[in-house]
XYZ file of N, CA and C in Angstrom:
579
model
N -54.214 76.792 -55.858
C -53.969 75.418 -55.433
C -53.066 75.375 -54.191
N -52.076 76.280 -54.148
C -51.152 76.314 -53.015
C -51.891 76.675 -51.717
N -52.874 77.590 -51.811
C -53.641 77.975 -50.621
C -54.436 76.787 -50.079
N -54.983 75.987 -50.972
C -55.727 74.792 -50.553
C -54.793 73.826 -49.837
N -53.607 73.611 -50.397
C -52.661 72.685 -49.779
C -52.150 73.214 -48.448
N -52.040 74.521 -48.315
C -51.631 75.113 -47.035
C -52.678 74.802 -45.965
N -53.947 74.915 -46.320
C -55.020 74.598 -45.368
C -55.054 73.103 -45.058
N -54.821 72.272 -46.076
C -54.786 70.823 -45.845
C -53.648 70.441 -44.907
N -52.493 71.073 -45.088
C -51.357 70.792 -44.193
C -51.644 71.267 -42.773
N -52.362 72.373 -42.628
C -52.751 72.845 -41.291
C -53.702 71.842 -40.643
N -54.640 71.314 -41.437
C -55.543 70.275 -40.935
C -54.743 69.040 -40.515
N -53.775 68.649 -41.330
C -52.939 67.491 -41.026
C -52.195 67.680 -39.708
N -51.628 68.863 -39.501
C -50.919 69.144 -38.243
C -51.868 69.074 -37.047
N -53.106 69.557 -37.219
C -54.088 69.510 -36.129
C -54.450 68.065 -35.792
N -54.642 67.236 -36.799
C -54.949 65.819 -36.571
C -53.767 65.131 -35.897
N -52.562 65.443 -36.350
C -51.357 64.865 -35.727
C -51.294 65.231 -34.247
N -51.557 66.501 -33.931
C -51.544 66.937 -32.521
C -52.608 66.212 -31.708
N -53.818 66.080 -32.286
C -54.905 65.392 -31.588
C -54.506 63.956 -31.256
N -54.019 63.213 -32.235
C -53.636 61.823 -31.983
C -52.422 61.723 -31.077
N -51.533 62.702 -31.137
C -50.375 62.723 -30.238
C -50.843 62.865 -28.786
N -51.740 63.809 -28.540
C -52.253 64.034 -27.187
C -53.018 62.807 -26.694
N -53.898 62.276 -27.532
C -54.678 61.099 -27.126
C -53.760 59.900 -26.897
N -52.824 59.671 -27.784
C -51.914 58.541 -27.636
C -51.101 58.603 -26.351
N -50.602 59.783 -26.042
C -49.800 59.922 -24.810
C -50.653 59.799 -23.554
N -51.890 60.266 -23.626
C -52.771 60.162 -22.457
C -53.252 58.728 -22.254
N -53.642 58.092 -23.340
C -54.228 56.751 -23.258
C -53.195 55.707 -22.837
N -51.930 55.953 -23.101
C -50.922 54.955 -22.709
C -50.939 54.713 -21.199
N -51.428 55.671 -20.428
C -51.538 55.474 -18.981
C -52.594 54.430 -18.621
N -53.480 54.135 -19.564
C -54.478 53.100 -19.304
C -53.841 51.715 -19.202
N -52.664 51.552 -19.782
C -51.942 50.281 -19.633
C -51.586 50.077 -18.161
N -51.086 51.130 -17.535
C -50.775 51.050 -16.103
C -52.042 50.781 -15.298
N -53.125 51.466 -15.648
C -54.389 51.239 -14.941
C -54.836 49.784 -15.091
N -54.707 49.223 -16.290
C -55.098 47.830 -16.515
C -54.231 46.878 -15.693
N -52.940 47.161 -15.615
C -52.040 46.321 -14.812
C -52.424 46.397 -13.332
N -52.720 47.603 -12.854
C -53.102 47.761 -11.442
C -54.431 47.071 -11.147
N -55.388 47.197 -12.057
C -56.674 46.525 -11.875
C -56.472 45.011 -11.869
N -55.659 44.517 -12.796
C -55.395 43.087 -12.869
C -54.718 42.579 -11.603
N -53.703 43.301 -11.156
C -52.993 42.899 -9.935
C -53.910 42.970 -8.715
N -54.679 44.038 -8.625
C -55.614 44.175 -7.494
C -56.660 43.075 -7.495
N -57.147 42.734 -8.666
C -58.142 41.673 -8.773
C -57.543 40.323 -8.371
N -56.310 40.065 -8.818
C -55.648 38.798 -8.460
C -55.394 38.717 -6.955
N -54.928 39.809 -6.365
C -54.668 39.819 -4.915
C -55.962 39.600 -4.144
N -57.021 40.317 -4.544
C -58.287 40.159 -3.812
C -58.860 38.752 -3.978
N -58.668 38.147 -5.139
C -59.201 36.810 -5.385
C -58.445 35.758 -4.574
N -57.101 35.827 -4.586
C -56.322 34.773 -3.943
C -56.073 35.027 -2.465
N -55.971 36.280 -2.062
C -55.685 36.563 -0.651
C -56.963 36.652 0.180
N -58.024 37.197 -0.403
C -59.237 37.443 0.382
C -60.451 36.665 -0.117
N -60.262 35.835 -1.140
C -61.349 35.038 -1.723
C -62.499 35.917 -2.221
N -62.161 37.134 -2.675
C -63.149 38.049 -3.243
C -62.911 38.147 -4.737
N -63.979 37.998 -5.504
C -63.840 38.057 -6.945
C -64.940 38.942 -7.512
N -64.627 39.585 -8.628
C -65.613 40.467 -9.241
C -65.462 40.425 -10.759
N -66.561 40.114 -11.431
C -66.551 40.159 -12.891
C -66.360 41.593 -13.390
N -66.845 42.549 -12.636
C -66.709 43.951 -13.038
C -65.226 44.333 -13.160
N -64.395 43.866 -12.235
C -62.966 44.188 -12.301
C -62.305 43.521 -13.502
N -62.703 42.277 -13.793
C -62.167 41.597 -14.974
C -62.572 42.331 -16.252
N -63.832 42.724 -16.329
C -64.309 43.438 -17.509
C -63.654 44.805 -17.640
N -63.459 45.484 -16.511
C -62.791 46.781 -16.555
C -61.392 46.632 -17.151
N -60.703 45.593 -16.762
C -59.366 45.315 -17.312
C -59.443 45.126 -18.822
N -60.400 44.372 -19.305
C -60.565 44.155 -20.744
C -60.899 45.463 -21.456
N -61.774 46.267 -20.849
C -62.181 47.533 -21.463
C -61.010 48.502 -21.544
N -60.171 48.502 -20.525
C -59.002 49.383 -20.548
C -58.046 48.989 -21.675
N -57.811 47.700 -21.838
C -56.936 47.239 -22.919
C -57.570 47.539 -24.277
N -58.880 47.356 -24.386
C -59.576 47.694 -25.635
C -59.441 49.181 -25.933
N -59.535 50.018 -24.908
C -59.382 51.469 -25.097
C -57.985 51.798 -25.607
N -56.977 51.154 -25.049
C -55.603 51.390 -25.510
C -55.474 50.989 -26.974
N -55.941 49.817 -27.311
C -55.819 49.314 -28.677
C -56.563 50.216 -29.665
N -57.810 50.552 -29.352
C -58.635 51.305 -30.299
C -58.272 52.787 -30.352
N -58.068 53.404 -29.207
C -57.816 54.847 -29.199
C -56.395 55.195 -29.637
N -55.502 54.239 -29.597
C -54.122 54.501 -30.021
C -53.825 54.055 -31.448
N -54.805 53.590 -32.181
C -54.571 53.159 -33.561
C -54.104 54.335 -34.420
N -54.729 55.495 -34.264
C -54.310 56.688 -35.004
C -52.911 57.130 -34.603
N -52.612 57.066 -33.318
C -51.286 57.428 -32.807
C -50.221 56.486 -33.375
N -50.560 55.199 -33.446
C -49.631 54.209 -34.002
C -49.348 54.503 -35.470
N -50.377 54.886 -36.218
C -50.188 55.252 -37.624
C -49.333 56.519 -37.731
N -49.583 57.476 -36.867
C -48.784 58.718 -36.844
C -47.307 58.410 -36.640
N -47.001 57.465 -35.781
C -45.618 57.110 -35.459
C -45.034 56.077 -36.416
N -45.790 55.699 -37.447
C -45.347 54.731 -38.471
C -44.976 53.385 -37.849
N -45.799 52.939 -36.901
C -45.525 51.687 -36.211
C -46.477 50.569 -36.597
N -47.342 50.799 -37.599
C -48.238 49.747 -38.056
C -47.440 48.693 -38.815
N -47.960 47.504 -38.842
C -47.302 46.399 -39.533
C -47.370 46.633 -41.038
N -46.244 46.477 -41.674
C -46.206 46.501 -43.138
C -45.184 45.480 -43.588
N -45.222 45.145 -44.854
C -44.340 44.110 -45.374
C -43.049 44.767 -45.833
N -42.121 44.931 -44.904
C -40.877 45.641 -45.193
C -39.934 44.877 -46.110
N -40.128 43.573 -46.237
C -39.235 42.787 -47.096
C -39.240 43.363 -48.512
N -40.407 43.690 -49.011
C -40.513 44.281 -50.341
C -40.449 45.804 -50.283
N -41.182 46.387 -49.370
C -41.325 47.842 -49.260
C -39.963 48.535 -49.156
N -39.086 47.996 -48.368
C -37.784 48.635 -48.133
C -36.882 48.610 -49.368
N -37.181 47.766 -50.329
C -36.361 47.672 -51.540
C -36.721 48.718 -52.597
N -37.885 49.369 -52.413
C -38.331 50.365 -53.390
C -37.727 51.724 -53.096
N -37.708 52.576 -54.118
C -37.260 53.961 -53.922
C -38.249 54.660 -52.987
N -37.798 55.749 -52.378
C -38.668 56.485 -51.459
C -39.915 56.993 -52.182
N -39.763 57.428 -53.396
C -40.909 57.925 -54.170
C -41.934 56.804 -54.388
N -41.468 55.606 -54.695
C -42.375 54.464 -54.875
C -43.032 54.102 -53.541
N -42.279 54.172 -52.454
C -42.849 53.898 -51.134
C -43.991 54.867 -50.826
N -43.788 56.142 -51.146
C -44.832 57.137 -50.908
C -46.085 56.815 -51.728
N -45.880 56.399 -52.965
C -47.022 56.047 -53.822
C -47.738 54.803 -53.293
N -46.984 53.840 -52.773
C -47.591 52.646 -52.166
C -48.402 53.050 -50.941
N -47.852 53.947 -50.120
C -48.572 54.432 -48.941
C -49.881 55.103 -49.332
N -49.841 55.923 -50.374
C -51.049 56.612 -50.836
C -52.074 55.584 -51.316
N -51.640 54.635 -52.129
C -52.540 53.597 -52.637
C -53.158 52.808 -51.478
N -52.338 52.379 -50.536
C -52.832 51.604 -49.396
C -53.802 52.380 -48.534
N -53.526 53.665 -48.353
C -54.414 54.500 -47.544
C -55.765 54.671 -48.227
N -55.731 54.987 -49.522
C -56.970 55.257 -50.260
C -57.812 54.000 -50.455
N -57.171 52.885 -50.795
C -57.940 51.705 -51.178
C -58.103 50.654 -50.080
N -57.343 50.751 -48.996
C -57.470 49.761 -47.930
C -57.820 50.406 -46.594
N -56.958 51.284 -46.103
C -57.172 51.865 -44.775
C -58.477 52.639 -44.675
N -58.685 53.602 -45.569
C -59.859 54.463 -45.466
C -61.178 53.705 -45.649
N -61.312 52.865 -46.671
C -62.602 52.156 -46.798
C -62.931 51.285 -45.581
N -61.943 50.557 -45.081
C -62.200 49.672 -43.930
C -62.496 50.494 -42.682
N -61.703 51.531 -42.428
C -61.916 52.358 -41.238
C -63.278 53.031 -41.262
N -63.625 53.621 -42.391
C -64.916 54.311 -42.494
C -66.078 53.326 -42.414
N -65.911 52.143 -43.000
C -66.950 51.119 -42.900
C -67.154 50.704 -41.444
N -66.062 50.542 -40.700
C -66.183 50.159 -39.293
C -66.822 51.254 -38.452
N -66.536 52.514 -38.758
C -67.217 53.610 -38.061
C -68.717 53.534 -38.347
N -69.043 53.383 -39.619
C -70.442 53.332 -40.052
C -71.192 52.157 -39.414
N -70.572 50.991 -39.372
C -71.235 49.808 -38.834
C -71.268 49.773 -37.306
N -70.269 50.365 -36.656
C -70.204 50.285 -35.192
C -71.057 51.346 -34.501
N -71.342 52.441 -35.177
C -72.127 53.502 -34.536
C -73.519 53.021 -34.127
N -74.287 52.365 -35.002
C -75.609 51.892 -34.572
C -75.545 50.877 -33.423
N -74.484 50.086 -33.376
C -74.318 49.119 -32.282
C -74.160 49.871 -30.961
N -73.344 50.924 -30.968
C -73.193 51.742 -29.769
C -74.516 52.395 -29.382
N -75.203 53.000 -30.357
C -76.461 53.705 -30.075
C -77.478 52.755 -29.460
N -77.602 51.557 -30.017
C -78.549 50.572 -29.477
C -78.154 50.145 -28.060
N -76.872 49.927 -27.818
C -76.410 49.551 -26.476
C -76.686 50.669 -25.476
N -76.474 51.899 -25.897
C -76.724 53.054 -25.015
C -78.218 53.199 -24.751
N -79.021 53.120 -25.812
C -80.464 53.291 -25.700
C -81.085 52.221 -24.802
N -80.617 50.984 -24.952
C -81.207 49.877 -24.197
C -80.582 49.707 -22.813
N -79.475 50.410 -22.550
C -78.797 50.229 -21.265
C -78.162 48.849 -21.152
N -77.668 48.335 -22.280
C -77.101 46.986 -22.324
C -75.989 46.816 -21.291
N -76.079 45.711 -20.578
C -75.102 45.372 -19.542
C -74.532 44.005 -19.881
N -73.307 43.773 -19.474
C -72.661 42.484 -19.695
C -73.524 41.363 -19.137
N -73.478 40.220 -19.796
C -74.228 39.051 -19.345
C -73.630 38.395 -18.120
N -72.417 38.788 -17.741
C -71.780 38.219 -16.549
C -72.378 38.828 -15.291
N -72.491 38.035 -14.262
C -72.988 38.523 -12.985
C -72.074 39.646 -12.492
N -72.678 40.773 -12.162
C -71.892 41.916 -11.688
C -71.132 42.614 -12.788
N -71.502 42.345 -14.027
C -70.792 42.927 -15.163
C -71.078 44.411 -15.339
N -70.312 45.031 -16.209
C -70.392 46.475 -16.443
C -71.325 46.802 -17.604
N -71.784 48.056 -17.656
C -72.528 48.501 -18.844
C -71.622 48.401 -20.076
N -72.214 48.059 -21.202
C -71.427 47.847 -22.414
C -71.352 49.067 -23.333
N -72.235 50.037 -23.147
C -72.290 51.128 -24.120
C -70.986 51.887 -24.224
N -70.319 52.140 -23.125
C -69.093 52.942 -23.224
C -67.955 52.144 -23.856
N -67.969 50.832 -23.674
C -66.966 50.010 -24.356
C -67.280 49.950 -25.855
N -68.553 49.899 -26.195
C -68.942 49.879 -27.611
C -68.650 51.215 -28.285
N -68.665 52.296 -27.526
C -68.351 53.621 -28.069
C -66.885 53.726 -28.501
N -66.029 52.917 -27.902
C -64.605 52.944 -28.248
C -64.355 52.587 -29.710
N -65.187 51.729 -30.285
C -64.968 51.283 -31.667
C -65.143 52.440 -32.658
N -66.290 53.138 -32.671
C -66.390 54.245 -33.634
C -65.406 55.383 -33.352
N -65.126 55.655 -32.090
C -64.150 56.715 -31.784
C -62.771 56.305 -32.282
N -62.361 55.083 -31.974
C -61.039 54.615 -32.382
C -60.860 54.623 -33.891
N -61.858 54.147 -34.619
C -61.727 54.123 -36.077
C -61.897 55.502 -36.705
N -62.594 56.403 -36.015
C -62.637 57.790 -36.488
C -61.259 58.425 -36.359
N -60.603 58.207 -35.213
C -59.245 58.730 -35.027
C -58.280 58.134 -36.052
N -58.422 56.850 -36.329
C -57.577 56.197 -37.325
C -57.852 56.767 -38.721
N -59.117 56.995 -39.045
C -59.477 57.573 -40.345
C -58.907 58.976 -40.491
N -59.036 59.782 -39.440
C -58.482 61.143 -39.480
C -56.973 61.099 -39.693
N -56.298 60.197 -38.993
C -54.854 60.090 -39.160
C -54.513 59.588 -40.546
N -55.343 58.718 -41.100
C -55.143 58.262 -42.478
C -55.211 59.428 -43.453
N -56.170 60.321 -43.258
C -56.272 61.518 -44.108
C -55.035 62.387 -43.933
N -54.594 62.545 -42.690
C -53.395 63.338 -42.417
C -52.175 62.751 -43.117
N -52.010 61.442 -43.023
C -50.867 60.788 -43.665
C -50.957 60.906 -45.185
N -52.150 60.819 -45.720
C -52.361 60.986 -47.155
C -51.949 62.389 -47.601
N -52.378 63.395 -46.850
C -52.009 64.787 -47.158
C -50.493 64.945 -47.141
N -49.846 64.396 -46.116
C -48.392 64.535 -46.004
C -47.663 63.828 -47.144
N -48.126 62.625 -47.521
C -47.463 61.895 -48.609
C -47.577 62.658 -49.930
N -48.758 63.192 -50.209
C -48.942 63.968 -51.439
C -48.090 65.233 -51.395
N -48.034 65.887 -50.237
C -47.227 67.110 -50.088
C -45.744 66.814 -50.296
N -45.279 65.678 -49.817
C -43.871 65.295 -50.024
C -43.613 65.064 -51.513
N -44.507 64.342 -52.176
C -44.336 64.099 -53.610
C -44.355 65.398 -54.412
N -45.158 66.356 -53.970
C -45.242 67.656 -54.652
C -44.046 68.557 -54.322
N -43.298 68.199 -53.273
C -42.173 69.025 -52.856
C -42.566 70.159 -51.927
N -43.772 70.080 -51.349
C -44.251 71.138 -50.457
C -43.650 71.049 -49.059
N -43.341 69.846 -48.610
C -42.743 69.662 -47.291
C -41.593 68.669 -47.419
N -40.623 68.752 -46.504
C -39.513 67.786 -46.560
C -39.983 66.410 -46.098
N -39.301 65.403 -46.552
C -39.603 64.026 -46.175
C -38.825 63.693 -44.903
N -39.549 63.524 -43.799
C -38.906 63.222 -42.522
C -38.139 61.904 -42.573
N -38.645 60.954 -43.320
C -37.986 59.639 -43.419
C -36.616 59.763 -44.071
N -36.504 60.589 -45.097
C -35.208 60.769 -45.753
C -34.240 61.531 -44.865
N -34.760 62.483 -44.079
C -33.893 63.258 -43.192
C -33.330 62.406 -42.065
N -34.144 61.456 -41.568
C -33.671 60.624 -40.461
C -32.957 59.367 -40.941
N -33.037 59.046 -42.219
C -32.430 57.817 -42.737
C -30.921 57.758 -42.542
N -30.153 58.822 -42.841
C -28.709 58.712 -42.639
C -28.338 58.464 -41.183
N -29.044 59.086 -40.251
C -28.731 58.885 -38.832
C -29.073 57.460 -38.420
N -30.178 56.939 -38.919
C -30.578 55.574 -38.564
C -29.659 54.543 -39.196
N -29.054 54.885 -40.324
C -28.187 53.927 -41.025
C -26.804 53.842 -40.422
N -26.439 54.790 -39.565
C -25.120 54.750 -38.931
C -24.949 53.492 -38.108
N -23.792 52.929 -38.209
C -23.473 51.782 -37.357
C -23.357 52.300 -35.933
N -23.809 51.542 -34.926
C -23.785 52.029 -33.554
C -22.414 52.501 -33.085
N -21.341 51.931 -33.621
C -20.003 52.317 -33.163
C -19.407 53.471 -33.970
N -20.058 53.824 -35.084
C -19.528 54.920 -35.899
C -19.733 56.237 -35.176
N -18.798 57.084 -35.307
C -18.908 58.427 -34.742
C -18.626 58.505 -33.272
N -18.371 57.385 -32.620
C -18.085 57.451 -31.177
C -16.575 57.526 -30.987
N -16.190 58.359 -30.047
C -14.754 58.524 -29.760
C -14.297 57.373 -28.894
N -13.162 56.761 -29.297
C -12.616 55.646 -28.497
C -11.222 55.963 -28.067
């Protein structure tokens, strides 16, 4: 059983690295979206030139950030949760809640979205679907972001599930407990005056 868990933890680390690399790379798309938006505004107001393609590119870049960074956001524990109740439970109960939520909510929805979005992408690619706006962009690559993004989120969900079970089993230390005392320090504590 220990050998199986060792391999699962190795898989978890690989998924964490993948989402870390993608998350750090994709964050640059925010800058690209800002530059496209600013360039489009300048060209529209200063030179009376407008392009639907530039507007759509801006939307696609933001969609890429949102979808491709969902797994990275889960890795960094930045997803929305109801901390009013969650924070009052023991760490062990929190881990069990995380496992329950991952198994019964995150994974079914993520996998369903991968399953449902893949045929939409394939049809858009096969037909060469283009935006209905004049001068619009092809839609297939934007539609591809949905199954990729939810696949990355699903993989990270599996990784988080493996880590939570490993913490409960005592196989790995709980990072949250290790960082809790440092986070609980008052900002002025420990500083020399």
